[in-house]
Coordinates of C-alpha atoms and ligand atoms in Angstrom, one line a residue:
X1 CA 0.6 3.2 32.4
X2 CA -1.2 5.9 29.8
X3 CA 1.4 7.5 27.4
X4 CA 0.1 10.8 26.2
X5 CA 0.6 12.7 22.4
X6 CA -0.9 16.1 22.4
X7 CA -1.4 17.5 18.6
X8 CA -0.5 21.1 18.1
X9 CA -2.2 21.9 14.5
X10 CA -0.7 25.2 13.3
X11 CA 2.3 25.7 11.1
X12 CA 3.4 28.8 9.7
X13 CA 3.5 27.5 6.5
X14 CA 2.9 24.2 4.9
X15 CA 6.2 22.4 3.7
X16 CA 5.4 20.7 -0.4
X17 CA 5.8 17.0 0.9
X18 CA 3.8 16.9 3.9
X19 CA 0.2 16.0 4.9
X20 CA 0.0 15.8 8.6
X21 CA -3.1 17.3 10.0
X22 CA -1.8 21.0 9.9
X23 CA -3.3 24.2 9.0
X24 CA -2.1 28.1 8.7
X25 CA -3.8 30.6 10.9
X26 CA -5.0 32.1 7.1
X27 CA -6.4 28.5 6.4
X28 CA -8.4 28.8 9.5
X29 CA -9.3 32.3 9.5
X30 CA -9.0 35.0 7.2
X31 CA -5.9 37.0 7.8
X32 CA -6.2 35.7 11.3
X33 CA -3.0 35.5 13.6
X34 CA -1.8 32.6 15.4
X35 CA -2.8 34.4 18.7
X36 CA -6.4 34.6 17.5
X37 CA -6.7 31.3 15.7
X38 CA -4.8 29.2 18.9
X39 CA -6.4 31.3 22.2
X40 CA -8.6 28.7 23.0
X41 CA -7.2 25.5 21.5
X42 CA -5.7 24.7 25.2
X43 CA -8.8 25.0 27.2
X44 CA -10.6 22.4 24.5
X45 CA -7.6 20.1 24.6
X46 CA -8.2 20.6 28.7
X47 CA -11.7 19.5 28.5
X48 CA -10.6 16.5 26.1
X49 CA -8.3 15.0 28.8
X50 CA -11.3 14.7 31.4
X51 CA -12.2 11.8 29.3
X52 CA -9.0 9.8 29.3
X53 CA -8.0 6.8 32.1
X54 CA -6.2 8.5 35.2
X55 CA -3.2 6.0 34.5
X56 CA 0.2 6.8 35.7
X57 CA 2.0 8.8 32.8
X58 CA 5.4 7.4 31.4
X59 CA 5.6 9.9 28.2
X60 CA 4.1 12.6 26.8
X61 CA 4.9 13.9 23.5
X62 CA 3.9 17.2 21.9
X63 CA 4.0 16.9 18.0
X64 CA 2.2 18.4 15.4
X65 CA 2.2 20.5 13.1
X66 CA 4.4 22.8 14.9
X67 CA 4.0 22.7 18.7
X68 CA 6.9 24.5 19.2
X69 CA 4.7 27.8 17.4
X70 CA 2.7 27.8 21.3
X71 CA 4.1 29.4 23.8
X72 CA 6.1 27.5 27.0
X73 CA 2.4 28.4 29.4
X74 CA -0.3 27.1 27.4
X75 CA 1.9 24.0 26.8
X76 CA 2.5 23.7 30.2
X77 CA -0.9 24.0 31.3
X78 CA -1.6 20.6 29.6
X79 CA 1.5 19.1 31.7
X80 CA 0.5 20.5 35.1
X81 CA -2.7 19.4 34.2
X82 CA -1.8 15.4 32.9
X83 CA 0.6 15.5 35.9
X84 CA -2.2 16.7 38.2
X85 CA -5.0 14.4 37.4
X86 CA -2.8 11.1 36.4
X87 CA 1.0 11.7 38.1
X88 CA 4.1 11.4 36.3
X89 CA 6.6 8.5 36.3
X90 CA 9.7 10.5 38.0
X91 CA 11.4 9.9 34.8
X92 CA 9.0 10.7 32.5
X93 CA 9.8 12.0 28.7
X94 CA 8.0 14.8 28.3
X95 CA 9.4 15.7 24.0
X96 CA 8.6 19.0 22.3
X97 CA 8.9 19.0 18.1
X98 CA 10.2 22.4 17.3
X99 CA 10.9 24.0 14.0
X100 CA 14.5 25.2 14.4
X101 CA 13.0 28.7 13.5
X102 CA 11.0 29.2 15.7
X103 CA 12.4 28.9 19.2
X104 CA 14.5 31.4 21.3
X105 CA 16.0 31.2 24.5
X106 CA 14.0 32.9 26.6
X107 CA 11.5 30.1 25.1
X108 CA 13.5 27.3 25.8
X109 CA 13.9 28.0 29.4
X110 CA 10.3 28.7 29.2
X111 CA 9.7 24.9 27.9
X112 CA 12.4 24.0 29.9
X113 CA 10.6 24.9 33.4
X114 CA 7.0 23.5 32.4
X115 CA 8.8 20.1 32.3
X116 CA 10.1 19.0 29.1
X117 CA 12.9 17.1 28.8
X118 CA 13.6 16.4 24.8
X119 CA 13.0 18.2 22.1
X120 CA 13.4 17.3 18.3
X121 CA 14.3 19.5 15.9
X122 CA 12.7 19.5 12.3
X123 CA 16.1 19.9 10.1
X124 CA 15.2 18.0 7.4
X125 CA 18.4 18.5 4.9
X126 CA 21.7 21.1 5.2
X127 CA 21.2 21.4 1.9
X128 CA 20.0 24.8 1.1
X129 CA 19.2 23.5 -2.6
X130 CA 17.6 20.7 -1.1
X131 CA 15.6 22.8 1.6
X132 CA 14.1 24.6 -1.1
X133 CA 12.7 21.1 -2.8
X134 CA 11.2 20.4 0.4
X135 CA 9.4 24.2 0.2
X136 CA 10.9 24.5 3.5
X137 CA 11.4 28.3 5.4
X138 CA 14.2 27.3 7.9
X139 CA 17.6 28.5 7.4
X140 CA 20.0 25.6 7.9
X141 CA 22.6 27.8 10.1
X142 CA 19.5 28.2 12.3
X143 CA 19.6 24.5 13.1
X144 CA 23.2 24.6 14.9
X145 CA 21.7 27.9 17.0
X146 CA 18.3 26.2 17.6
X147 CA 20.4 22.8 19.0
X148 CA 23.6 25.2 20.7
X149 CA 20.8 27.1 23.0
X150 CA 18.8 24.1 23.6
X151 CA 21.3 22.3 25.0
X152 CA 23.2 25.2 27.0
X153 CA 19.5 25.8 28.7
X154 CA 19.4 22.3 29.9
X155 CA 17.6 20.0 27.5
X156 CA 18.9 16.6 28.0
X157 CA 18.2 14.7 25.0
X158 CA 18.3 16.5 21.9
X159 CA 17.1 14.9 18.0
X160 CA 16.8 16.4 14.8
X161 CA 14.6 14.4 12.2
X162 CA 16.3 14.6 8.1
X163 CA 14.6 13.5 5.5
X164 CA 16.5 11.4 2.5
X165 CA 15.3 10.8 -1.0
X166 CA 14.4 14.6 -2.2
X167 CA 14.2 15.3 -5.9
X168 CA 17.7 16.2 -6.6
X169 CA 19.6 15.2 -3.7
X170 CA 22.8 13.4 -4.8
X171 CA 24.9 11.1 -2.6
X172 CA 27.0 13.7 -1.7
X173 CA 24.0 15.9 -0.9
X174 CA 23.4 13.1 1.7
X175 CA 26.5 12.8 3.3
X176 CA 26.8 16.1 3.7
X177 CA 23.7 16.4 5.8
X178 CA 24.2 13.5 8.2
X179 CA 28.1 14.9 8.8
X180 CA 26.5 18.1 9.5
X181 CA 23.5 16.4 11.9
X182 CA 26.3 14.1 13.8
X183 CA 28.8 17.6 14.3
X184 CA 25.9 19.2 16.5
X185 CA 25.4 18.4 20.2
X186 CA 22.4 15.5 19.6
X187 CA 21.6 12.4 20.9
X188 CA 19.4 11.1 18.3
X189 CA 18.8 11.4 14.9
X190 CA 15.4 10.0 13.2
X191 CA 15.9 9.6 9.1
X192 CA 13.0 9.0 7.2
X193 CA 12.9 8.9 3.1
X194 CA 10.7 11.1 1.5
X195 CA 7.1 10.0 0.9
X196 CA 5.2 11.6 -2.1
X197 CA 1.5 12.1 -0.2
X198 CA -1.4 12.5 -2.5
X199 CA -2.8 16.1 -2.7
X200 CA 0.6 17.7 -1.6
X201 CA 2.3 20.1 -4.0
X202 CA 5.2 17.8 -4.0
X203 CA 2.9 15.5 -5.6
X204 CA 1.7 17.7 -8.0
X205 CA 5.3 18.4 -9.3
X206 CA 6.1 15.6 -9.7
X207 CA 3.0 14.4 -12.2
X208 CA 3.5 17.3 -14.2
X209 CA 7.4 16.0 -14.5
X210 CA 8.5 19.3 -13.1
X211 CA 10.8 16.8 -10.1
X212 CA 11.3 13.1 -9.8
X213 CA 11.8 11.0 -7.4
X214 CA 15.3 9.1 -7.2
X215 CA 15.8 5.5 -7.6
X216 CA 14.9 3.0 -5.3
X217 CA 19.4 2.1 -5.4
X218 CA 19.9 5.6 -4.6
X219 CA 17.6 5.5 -1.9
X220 CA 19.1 2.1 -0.1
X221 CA 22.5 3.7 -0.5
X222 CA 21.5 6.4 1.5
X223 CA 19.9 4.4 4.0
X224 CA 23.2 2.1 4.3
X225 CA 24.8 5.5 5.0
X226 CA 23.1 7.0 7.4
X227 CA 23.1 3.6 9.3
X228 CA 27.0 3.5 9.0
X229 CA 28.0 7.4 9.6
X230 CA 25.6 6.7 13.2
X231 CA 27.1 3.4 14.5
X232 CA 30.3 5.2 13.5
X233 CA 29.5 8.3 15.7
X234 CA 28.1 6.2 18.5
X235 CA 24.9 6.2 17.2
X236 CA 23.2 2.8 17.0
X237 CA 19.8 2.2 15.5
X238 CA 16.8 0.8 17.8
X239 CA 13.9 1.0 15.3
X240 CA 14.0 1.3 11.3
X241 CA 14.1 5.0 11.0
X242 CA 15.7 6.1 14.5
X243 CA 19.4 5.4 15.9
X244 CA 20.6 7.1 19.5
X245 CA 23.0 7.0 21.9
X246 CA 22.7 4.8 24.9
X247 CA 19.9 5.4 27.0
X248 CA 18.8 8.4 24.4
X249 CA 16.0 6.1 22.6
X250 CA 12.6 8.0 22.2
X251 CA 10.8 5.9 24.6
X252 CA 7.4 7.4 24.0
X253 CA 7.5 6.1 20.3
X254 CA 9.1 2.7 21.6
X255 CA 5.7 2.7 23.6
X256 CA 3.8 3.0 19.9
X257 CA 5.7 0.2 18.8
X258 CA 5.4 -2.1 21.9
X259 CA 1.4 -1.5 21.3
X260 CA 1.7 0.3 24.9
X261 CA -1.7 2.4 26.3
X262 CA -2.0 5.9 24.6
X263 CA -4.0 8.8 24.7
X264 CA -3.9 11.2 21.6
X265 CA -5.2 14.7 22.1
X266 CA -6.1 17.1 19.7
X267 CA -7.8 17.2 16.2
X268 CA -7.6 14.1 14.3
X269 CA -5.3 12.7 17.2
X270 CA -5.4 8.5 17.5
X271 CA -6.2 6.6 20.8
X272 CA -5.1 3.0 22.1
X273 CA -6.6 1.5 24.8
X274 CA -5.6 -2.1 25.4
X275 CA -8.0 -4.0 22.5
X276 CA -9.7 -0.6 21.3
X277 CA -8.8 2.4 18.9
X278 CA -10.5 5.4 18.3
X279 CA -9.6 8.6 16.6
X280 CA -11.0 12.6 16.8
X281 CA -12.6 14.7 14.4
X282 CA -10.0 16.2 12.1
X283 CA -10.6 19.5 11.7
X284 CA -9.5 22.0 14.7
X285 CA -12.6 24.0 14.3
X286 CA -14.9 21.0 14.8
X287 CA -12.9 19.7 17.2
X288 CA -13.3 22.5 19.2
X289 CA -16.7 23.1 18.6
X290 CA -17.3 19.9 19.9
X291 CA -15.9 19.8 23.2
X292 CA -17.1 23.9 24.3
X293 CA -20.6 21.9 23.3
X294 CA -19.7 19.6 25.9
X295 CA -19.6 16.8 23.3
X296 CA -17.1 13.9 22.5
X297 CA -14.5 14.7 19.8
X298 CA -14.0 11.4 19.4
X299 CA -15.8 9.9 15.5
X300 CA -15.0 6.8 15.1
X301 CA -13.2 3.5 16.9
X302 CA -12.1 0.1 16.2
X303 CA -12.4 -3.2 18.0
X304 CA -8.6 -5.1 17.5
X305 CA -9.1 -9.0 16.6
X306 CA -6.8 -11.0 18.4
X307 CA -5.4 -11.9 14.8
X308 CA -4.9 -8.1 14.0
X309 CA -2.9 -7.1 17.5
X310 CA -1.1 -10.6 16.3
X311 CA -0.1 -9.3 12.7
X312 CA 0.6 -5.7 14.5
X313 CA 3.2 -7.1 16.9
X314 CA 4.9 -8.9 14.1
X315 CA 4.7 -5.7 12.1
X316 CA 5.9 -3.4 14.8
X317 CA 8.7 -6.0 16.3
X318 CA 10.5 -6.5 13.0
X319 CA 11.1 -3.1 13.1
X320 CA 12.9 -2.8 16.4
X321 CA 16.6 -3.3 16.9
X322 CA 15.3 -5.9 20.5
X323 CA 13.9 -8.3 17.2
X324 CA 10.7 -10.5 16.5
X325 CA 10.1 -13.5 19.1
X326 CA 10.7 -16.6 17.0
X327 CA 7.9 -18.3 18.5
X328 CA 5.0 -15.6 17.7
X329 CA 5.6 -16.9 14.4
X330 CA 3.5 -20.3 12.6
X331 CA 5.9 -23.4 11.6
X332 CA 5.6 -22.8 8.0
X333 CA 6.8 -18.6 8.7
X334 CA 9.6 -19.8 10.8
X335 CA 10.9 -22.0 8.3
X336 CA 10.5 -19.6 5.2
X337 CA 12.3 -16.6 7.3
X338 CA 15.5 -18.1 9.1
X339 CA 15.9 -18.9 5.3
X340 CA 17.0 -15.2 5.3
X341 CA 19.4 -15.7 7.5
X342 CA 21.6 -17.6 4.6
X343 CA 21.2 -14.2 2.6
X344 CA 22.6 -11.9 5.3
X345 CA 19.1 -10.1 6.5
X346 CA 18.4 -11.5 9.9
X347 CA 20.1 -12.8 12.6
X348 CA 19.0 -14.6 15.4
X349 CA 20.0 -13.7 18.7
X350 CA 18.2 -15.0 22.0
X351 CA 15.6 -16.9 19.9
X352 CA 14.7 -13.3 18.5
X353 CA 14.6 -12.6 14.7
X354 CA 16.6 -9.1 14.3
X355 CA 17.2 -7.2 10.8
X356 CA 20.9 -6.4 9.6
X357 CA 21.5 -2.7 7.5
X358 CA 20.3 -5.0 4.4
X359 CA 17.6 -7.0 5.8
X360 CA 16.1 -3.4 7.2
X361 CA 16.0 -2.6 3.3
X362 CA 13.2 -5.1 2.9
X363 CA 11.7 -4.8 6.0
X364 CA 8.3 -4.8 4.3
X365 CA 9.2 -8.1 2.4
X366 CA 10.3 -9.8 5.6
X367 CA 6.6 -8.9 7.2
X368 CA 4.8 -10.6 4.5
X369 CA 7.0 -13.4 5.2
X370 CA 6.3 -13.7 8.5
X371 CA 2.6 -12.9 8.2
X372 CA 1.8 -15.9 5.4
Ligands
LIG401 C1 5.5 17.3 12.7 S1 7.0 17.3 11.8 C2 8.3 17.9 13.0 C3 8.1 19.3 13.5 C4 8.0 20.5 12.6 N1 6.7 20.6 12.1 C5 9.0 20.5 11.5 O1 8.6 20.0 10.4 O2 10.1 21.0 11.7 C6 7.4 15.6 11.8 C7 8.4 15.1 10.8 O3 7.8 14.3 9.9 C8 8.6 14.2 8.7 N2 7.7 14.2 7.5 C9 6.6 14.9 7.3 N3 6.1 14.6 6.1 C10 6.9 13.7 5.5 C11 7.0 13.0 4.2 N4 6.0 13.2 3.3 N5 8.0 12.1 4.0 C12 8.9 11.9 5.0 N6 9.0 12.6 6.2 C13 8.0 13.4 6.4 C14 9.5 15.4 8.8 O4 10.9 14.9 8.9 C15 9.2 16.2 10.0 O5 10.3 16.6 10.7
LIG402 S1 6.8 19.2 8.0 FE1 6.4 20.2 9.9 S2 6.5 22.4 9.5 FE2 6.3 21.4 7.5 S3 4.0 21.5 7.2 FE3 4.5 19.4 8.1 S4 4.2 19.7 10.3 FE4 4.4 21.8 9.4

């Protein structure tokens, strides 16, 4: 099995916190449109996938930037063409990341009939005060819209990601959000507190003293919350950051964190191949150079240690809701974690380690333990 991520590089505008591998068409080209800057950004991606294993395909997963910018045909050409060459598991997830902005029914249906099946919405905050913290353009009544049509065309599972932890955002701020995320028709919410990137102009306001950051308190009593206002709404968490209904887990990142096969496409996009990683040139004009010269994109790989893909399970299972096998652990790390279990951070169920609300807190702690 071969998961696929395709990277989509273009956003409108860039958002003060973040520093995913994005660029405006003006960044790219002067006073160019998307149009012009994006024509042939397909037909490299095309050329990219004759490279990759011919493995059945379990997920795909367009994310970006702001795939959602593209229109439904020239993201469906990289379906038809992934389905083609490698087939399709007959349920395969095929997600779309869309900025609540910028889709519209006709769209949708579009999306909808070149085979995707989930989309997640960017909504960040319903906070209009705490919008404007995040420099974002979205109007938050544009959110309920984006999710009502999505749904009424026929998407099946439905997400929005929020963020938590913005300069200024009160409790109350907080609530407020996750109430309004858990009144629309989802099936999945991903919550992830703010990180201050180096080089971003959140970053920049907040050394000159302009914003700063809450405490770390504030920050677990928002987590606690959004963790209790899901399970209460029938949403229960399966990894850190993400909680679903049944059956609506994003099972293309449950692949990530399993280790699984994938494939990234795109500028700057990561690879796994069983032991191996390997990543592409960053920038979409090089990467595109490269392949119309018939050249590999790829610049650099990685040979995983058995110790390394060791460490990474442990890393990526304590963050999953299914738990950390007891036994991948040494003598010493067993004994030092069930320790936590005094404390109220773990439980163990079926000879697996699994994190309560508070033991998710200090996640990072519990890896150390169970690395040393
Ligand atoms: C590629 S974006 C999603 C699609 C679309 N670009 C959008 O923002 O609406 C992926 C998600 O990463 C999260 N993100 C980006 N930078 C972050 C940061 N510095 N801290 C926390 N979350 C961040 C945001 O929640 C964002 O929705
Ligand atoms: S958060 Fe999304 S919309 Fe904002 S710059 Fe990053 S990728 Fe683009």
């Amino acid at each position: 099995m071969l998961s696929f991520y395709v990277h989509i590089p273009y956003c409108i505008k860039r958002c003060g916190y973040c520093d995913f591998n994005t660029y405006t068409p003006n960044e790219l080209q002067d006073g160019a449109s998307l149009e012009i800057v994006s024509n042939d950004y397909i037909d490299a991606v095309l050329l990219e996938l004759d490279a990759a294993p011919t493995d059945q395909v379990p997920t795909i997963f367009f994310g970006g930037g702001t795939p959602s910018l593209l229109p439904a045909k020239d993201l469906g050409r990289v379906v038809a063409a992934i389905k083609a060459r490698n087939g399709l598991t007959t349920d395969c997830e095929i997600t779309l990341e869309a900025n609540p902005d910028s889709v519209t029914d006709e769209k949708l249906q579009g999306y909808l009939a070149a085979g995707f099946n989930r989309i997640s919405f960017g909504m960040q905050s319903a906070k209009p005060h705490v919008l404007a913290v995040l420099d974002r353009t979205h109007n938050p009544v544009n959110v309920k819209r984006a999710v009502d049509m999505a749904r009424a065309a026929g998407f099946k599972s439905i997400s929005v990601d929020l963020i938590y932890g913005t300069p200024g955002e009160s409790l109350e701020d907080w609530r407020a959000t996750v109430t309004e995320a858990l009144s629309l028709d989802i099936d999945h919410i991903s919550a992830y507190a703010l990180i201050v990137e180096t080089g971003t102009k959140l970053a920049a306001q907040i050394k000159r003293g302009d914003l700063s950051m809450p405490n770390d308190d504030l920050m677990a009593d928002m987590y606690l919350l959004v963790d209790q206002m899901c399970n209460e709404a029938g949403l229960d968490w399966y990894e850190l950051s993400n909680w679903a209904k049944p059956g609506h887990e994003c099972v293309h990142n449950i692949a990530y964190w399993k280790s699984a096969n994938w494939w990234g496409l795109g500028p700057g996009a990561h690879s796994h191949i069983d032991k191996k990683r390997f990543w592409n040139v960053k920038h979409p004009t090089a990467y595109k150079q490269k392949l119309f010269a018939q050249q590999s994109p790829i610049v650099d790989s990685e040979l995983l240690t058995d110790e390394q893909l060791h460490d990474e399970a442990i890393m990526l299972a304590i963050r999953m809701r299914t738990g950390l096998a007891l036994d991948l652990l040494s003598d010493a790390a067993q004994t030092r974690i069930l320790q936590y279990q005094n404390s109220g951070h773990l439980n163990l169920i079926d000879k697996h380690l699994q994190l309560t609300a508070q033991g998710r807190l200090i996640a990072d702690r519990l890896v150390q333990e169970a690395l040393g």
